[in-house]
Amino acid sequence: KAPVSKGLLLVPSALSLLLALLLPHCQRFFVYDLQAVKDDFQIWRLICGRIICLDLKDTFCSSLLIYNFRIFERRYGSRKFASFLLGSWVLSAVGDFILVEAVRYSFGITAARNLPSGFLAPVFALFVPFYCSIPRVQVAHILGPLSITNKTLIYILGLQLFTSGSYIWIVAISGLISGLCYNSKMLQVHEVLCVPSWMAKFCSWTLEPIFSSSEPTSEARIGMGATVDIQRQQRMELLDRQLMLSQFAQVRRQRQQQGGMINWNRLFPPLRQRRNVNYQDGRQSEQQASPPLEVSEEQVARLMEMGFSRGDALEALRASNNDLNVATNFLLQH
């Protein structure tokens, strides 16, 4: 359910391939040339030059980042997500002019004719809500103190895009500044630069059936290379998680009807940990895992940064056996 992200993946990428392979003589119309805009009043370059990437490497990196950032469209809705892209796109154009003039006056370098083309500034602007609202979950350790998190690969991909051209840092900085201004609601730009409701309804009626897709299946596929015992273990863990989420939903409905704080630890048994006893007959034994005595304040802070109350964060972490992913998924879905 992310039609805007899907449209940004398909349409600009297809046009970039078309220009690179079949119509290379038409690429001059999509060059992001601010000098031509300033001297010859070619305003149309502000639109054409800031939508289609002429470099296929930039197209590939920006497409991967848009695919990852589709989580914001699913969380906030297509209209709010499109408003963020529109606002950052407009604000970054002003930022490009300011930075180009600052570079020219400070260092005597004319970078107005060498800025990279494409939908790059809004992609860099999306790193602001990605840094502020997505919790950081540690995955592994490398070389001692260095750790790999669920956000490391995205930052590496953004760094690759940041270093792909000579003056792409101008577009990146203007995009980050515009994303910061829009995300912090500075000067009420989120109310001025937004998609009108009538346009959102029209696009939902005309374009959403084309770019929308069906809901994903509730049960994820298990890798074909896994053994039978690993498949059973993964399937039981998946059933445990689905059962706990359904119990969360039931308690939340009771809480809304009755009011007050409910002690979830008294209502739900802790997550079960299974281990195989006999690999031949496939029988498994269950043992109860005691809930943690203390909840990590760092995890509570991460949930509170996403907008949840401290009470909900504490209860969700305790009921999920201090599993940040499970607690976050439930609180986001309810």
XYZ file of C-alpha atoms in Angstrom:
334
model
C 0.000 0.000 0.000
C 2.579 2.546 -1.115
C 1.453 3.825 -4.539
C 3.497 7.047 -4.413
C 6.721 5.169 -3.692
C 5.910 2.619 -6.360
C 5.267 5.379 -8.894
C 8.592 7.048 -8.040
C 10.313 3.708 -8.516
C 8.773 2.870 -11.881
C 8.251 6.102 -13.817
C 11.540 8.025 -13.268
C 13.600 4.825 -13.544
C 11.916 3.874 -16.814
C 12.451 7.371 -18.223
C 16.108 7.336 -17.156
C 16.678 4.043 -18.964
C 14.806 5.329 -22.004
C 16.955 8.466 -22.198
C 20.200 6.578 -21.624
C 19.600 3.760 -24.097
C 17.204 4.961 -26.789
C 17.069 8.764 -26.689
C 20.528 10.045 -25.679
C 20.084 13.155 -27.866
C 17.168 14.253 -25.635
C 19.204 14.263 -22.425
C 20.102 17.921 -22.908
C 16.509 18.861 -22.044
C 16.856 17.252 -18.607
C 20.166 18.841 -17.549
C 19.903 20.612 -14.187
C 21.466 23.921 -15.259
C 20.810 26.738 -12.797
C 22.847 29.155 -14.897
C 20.398 28.703 -17.774
C 17.516 29.240 -15.378
C 19.065 32.455 -14.094
C 20.328 33.945 -17.373
C 17.899 32.585 -19.980
C 14.841 32.166 -17.721
C 14.513 28.479 -18.588
C 12.229 27.781 -15.641
C 11.209 24.413 -17.059
C 14.657 23.088 -16.144
C 13.714 23.354 -12.478
C 11.122 20.664 -13.163
C 12.727 18.477 -15.829
C 16.205 18.642 -14.329
C 15.042 17.711 -10.839
C 12.926 14.648 -11.668
C 14.837 12.448 -14.126
C 18.324 11.122 -13.337
C 20.756 11.149 -16.262
C 23.268 8.982 -14.395
C 22.155 5.360 -14.107
C 24.187 4.878 -10.914
C 22.226 7.677 -9.248
C 19.011 6.142 -10.562
C 19.851 2.784 -9.016
C 20.886 4.187 -5.621
C 17.937 6.580 -5.340
C 15.509 3.796 -6.321
C 16.830 1.540 -3.562
C 16.491 4.354 -1.032
C 12.934 5.172 -2.133
C 12.045 1.498 -1.834
C 13.337 1.492 1.744
C 11.666 4.801 2.644
C 8.231 3.519 1.567
C 7.722 2.743 5.257
C 6.896 6.426 5.796
C 4.090 6.303 3.228
C 2.637 3.254 4.945
C 2.925 4.940 8.336
C 1.731 8.473 7.517
C -0.429 7.905 4.442
C 0.097 8.742 0.782
C -1.040 12.361 1.021
C 1.266 13.291 3.913
C 4.151 11.432 2.306
C 3.573 13.190 -1.020
C 3.336 16.540 0.811
C 6.722 15.903 2.424
C 8.257 15.121 -0.976
C 6.681 18.209 -2.544
C 7.747 20.512 0.284
C 11.319 19.242 0.381
C 11.493 19.400 -3.425
C 10.475 23.085 -3.475
C 12.588 24.112 -0.486
C 15.653 22.323 -1.850
C 15.389 24.261 -5.124
C 15.742 27.494 -3.146
C 18.586 25.934 -1.184
C 20.389 24.985 -4.409
C 20.365 28.608 -5.579
C 21.663 29.844 -2.227
C 24.465 27.274 -1.995
C 25.562 27.778 -5.618
C 25.805 31.526 -5.117
C 27.645 31.044 -1.806
C 30.204 28.770 -3.493
C 30.659 31.225 -6.355
C 31.209 34.235 -4.085
C 33.388 32.373 -1.571
C 35.609 30.280 -3.831
C 34.992 31.681 -7.308
C 33.708 28.279 -8.521
C 30.781 28.159 -10.903
C 28.853 24.978 -10.096
C 25.517 26.065 -11.570
C 26.007 24.068 -14.776
C 27.285 20.882 -13.142
C 24.609 19.936 -10.625
C 23.382 16.332 -10.910
C 19.914 15.772 -12.291
C 17.165 13.706 -10.767
C 14.828 13.357 -7.811
C 17.743 13.448 -5.385
C 17.000 16.249 -2.926
C 13.756 14.687 -1.559
C 15.588 11.368 -1.213
C 18.229 13.038 0.977
C 15.463 14.878 2.848
C 13.898 11.527 3.822
C 17.023 10.741 5.848
C 15.810 13.277 8.440
C 12.643 11.366 9.491
C 14.585 8.124 9.007
C 17.148 9.235 11.591
C 14.585 10.737 13.981
C 11.726 8.212 13.968
C 13.136 4.793 13.055
C 14.575 2.995 16.105
C 18.135 1.759 15.939
C 18.369 -1.975 16.587
C 21.778 -3.593 16.896
C 22.293 -6.597 14.611
C 25.947 -7.635 14.964
C 29.411 -6.533 16.122
C 32.471 -6.156 13.935
C 36.015 -5.334 15.009
C 35.094 -5.033 18.660
C 33.306 -1.726 19.385
C 31.917 -1.267 15.872
C 28.336 -2.485 15.542
C 26.003 -3.117 12.618
C 22.394 -2.006 13.031
C 19.255 -2.231 10.945
C 20.059 1.263 9.569
C 23.711 0.781 8.641
C 23.109 -0.405 5.082
C 20.836 2.570 4.332
C 23.451 5.039 5.553
C 26.109 3.319 3.446
C 23.847 3.554 0.402
C 23.242 7.242 1.105
C 26.995 7.801 1.419
C 27.481 6.094 -1.933
C 24.954 8.441 -3.506
C 26.550 11.422 -1.728
C 29.951 10.676 -3.301
C 28.739 9.799 -6.801
C 29.369 13.231 -8.345
C 31.439 16.389 -8.027
C 28.708 18.776 -6.882
C 26.087 16.363 -5.610
C 26.962 17.522 -2.089
C 25.130 20.788 -2.883
C 21.933 18.883 -3.680
C 22.458 16.651 -0.621
C 22.923 19.547 1.812
C 19.939 21.468 0.445
C 17.855 18.297 0.652
C 18.845 17.643 4.270
C 18.124 21.243 5.242
C 14.735 21.172 3.500
C 13.858 17.864 5.172
C 14.841 19.293 8.558
C 12.711 22.410 7.994
C 9.690 20.411 6.860
C 9.997 17.709 9.518
C 10.355 20.257 12.342
C 7.415 22.311 10.937
C 9.584 25.406 10.822
C 7.703 28.544 9.732
C 4.623 26.337 9.160
C 5.933 25.175 5.774
C 4.032 21.883 6.180
C 0.761 23.827 5.933
C 1.802 25.914 2.928
C 3.639 23.301 0.867
C 1.203 20.403 0.966
C -0.865 18.418 -1.497
C -4.481 19.715 -1.578
C -7.163 17.280 -0.497
C -8.952 17.446 -3.860
C -5.746 16.568 -5.700
C -5.088 13.690 -3.305
C -8.587 12.330 -3.907
C -8.217 12.697 -7.670
C -4.850 10.902 -7.693
C -6.226 8.227 -5.400
C -9.113 7.652 -7.804
C -7.044 7.676 -10.996
C -3.489 6.575 -10.168
C -3.767 4.404 -7.072
C -5.410 1.467 -8.931
C -2.400 1.468 -11.280
C 0.412 1.627 -8.722
C -1.165 -0.052 -5.704
C -0.599 -3.718 -4.959
C -2.298 -6.393 -2.898
C -1.660 -6.923 0.795
C 1.308 -9.182 1.577
C 0.580 -12.594 2.969
C 0.567 -12.871 6.738
C 2.936 -15.851 6.721
C 6.439 -15.347 5.390
C 8.106 -17.998 3.283
C 10.758 -20.151 4.872
C 14.012 -20.594 3.022
C 14.276 -23.732 0.906
C 17.777 -24.429 2.144
C 16.740 -24.757 5.776
C 16.545 -28.148 7.415
C 13.280 -29.599 8.668
C 14.133 -28.801 12.284
C 14.989 -25.177 11.525
C 11.778 -24.822 9.539
C 9.766 -26.127 12.477
C 11.538 -23.782 14.859
C 10.935 -20.742 12.645
C 7.292 -21.671 12.125
C 6.672 -22.017 15.854
C 8.344 -18.667 16.539
C 6.133 -17.070 13.880
C 3.008 -18.570 15.454
C 4.125 -17.303 18.865
C 4.483 -13.770 17.512
C 1.111 -13.824 15.757
C -0.584 -15.156 18.900
C 0.987 -12.462 21.056
C -0.042 -9.674 18.646
C -3.634 -10.898 18.651
C -3.596 -10.924 22.453
C -2.171 -7.384 22.409
C -5.065 -6.250 20.229
C -7.629 -7.821 22.542
C -6.172 -6.139 25.617
C -6.001 -2.784 23.809
C -9.717 -3.028 23.009
C -10.474 -3.840 26.645
C -8.379 -0.899 27.744
C -10.244 1.474 25.425
C -13.592 0.229 26.723
C -12.763 0.188 30.443
C -10.049 2.865 30.655
C -7.005 2.874 32.874
C -3.751 0.964 32.734
C -3.835 -2.810 32.393
C -0.984 -4.949 33.593
C -0.234 -6.951 30.487
C 2.230 -9.196 32.282
C -0.585 -10.708 34.326
C -2.668 -11.466 31.249
C -0.112 -12.969 28.880
C 2.379 -15.731 29.425
C 5.920 -14.841 28.395
C 7.286 -15.865 25.030
C 8.117 -19.514 24.830
C 11.535 -20.765 23.940
C 11.615 -24.095 22.180
C 14.448 -26.465 21.603
C 14.522 -29.776 19.776
C 14.778 -32.944 21.837
C 14.612 -35.657 19.202
C 15.652 -34.866 15.612
C 14.245 -38.158 14.317
C 10.617 -37.890 15.398
C 10.604 -34.040 15.375
C 9.121 -33.678 18.858
C 9.781 -30.436 20.645
C 9.591 -29.434 24.287
C 8.535 -26.052 25.678
C 9.956 -24.184 28.580
C 8.713 -20.960 30.104
C 10.996 -17.927 29.819
C 10.827 -15.631 32.761
C 10.105 -11.986 31.889
C 12.913 -9.491 32.386
C 12.979 -7.758 35.726
C 14.055 -4.457 34.206
C 13.215 -2.736 30.927
C 15.995 -1.011 29.027
C 15.620 2.738 29.317
C 17.257 3.112 25.915
C 14.506 1.051 24.285
C 11.853 2.999 26.195
C 13.408 6.236 24.928
C 13.337 4.974 21.357
C 9.641 4.144 21.586
C 8.909 7.509 23.201
C 10.764 9.258 20.366
C 8.268 7.659 17.982
C 5.390 9.358 19.827
C 4.228 6.682 22.263
C 3.687 7.312 25.951
C 6.077 5.967 28.536
C 3.411 3.731 30.054
C 2.570 2.084 26.736
C 6.266 1.631 25.963
C 6.979 -0.001 29.332
C 4.020 -2.356 29.152
C 4.706 -3.330 25.533
C 8.370 -4.104 26.251
C 7.519 -6.125 29.357
C 4.800 -8.107 27.604
C 7.041 -8.790 24.593
C 9.890 -10.055 26.789
C 11.910 -6.895 26.099
C 11.768 -7.452 22.320
C 11.955 -4.003 20.723
C 10.858 -5.198 17.280
C 7.712 -6.909 18.540
C 6.779 -3.994 20.786
C 7.343 -1.483 17.987
C 5.296 -3.477 15.475
C 2.350 -3.754 17.837
C 2.366 -0.092 18.877
C 2.595 1.040 15.249
C -0.266 -1.206 14.145
C -2.587 -0.233 17.012
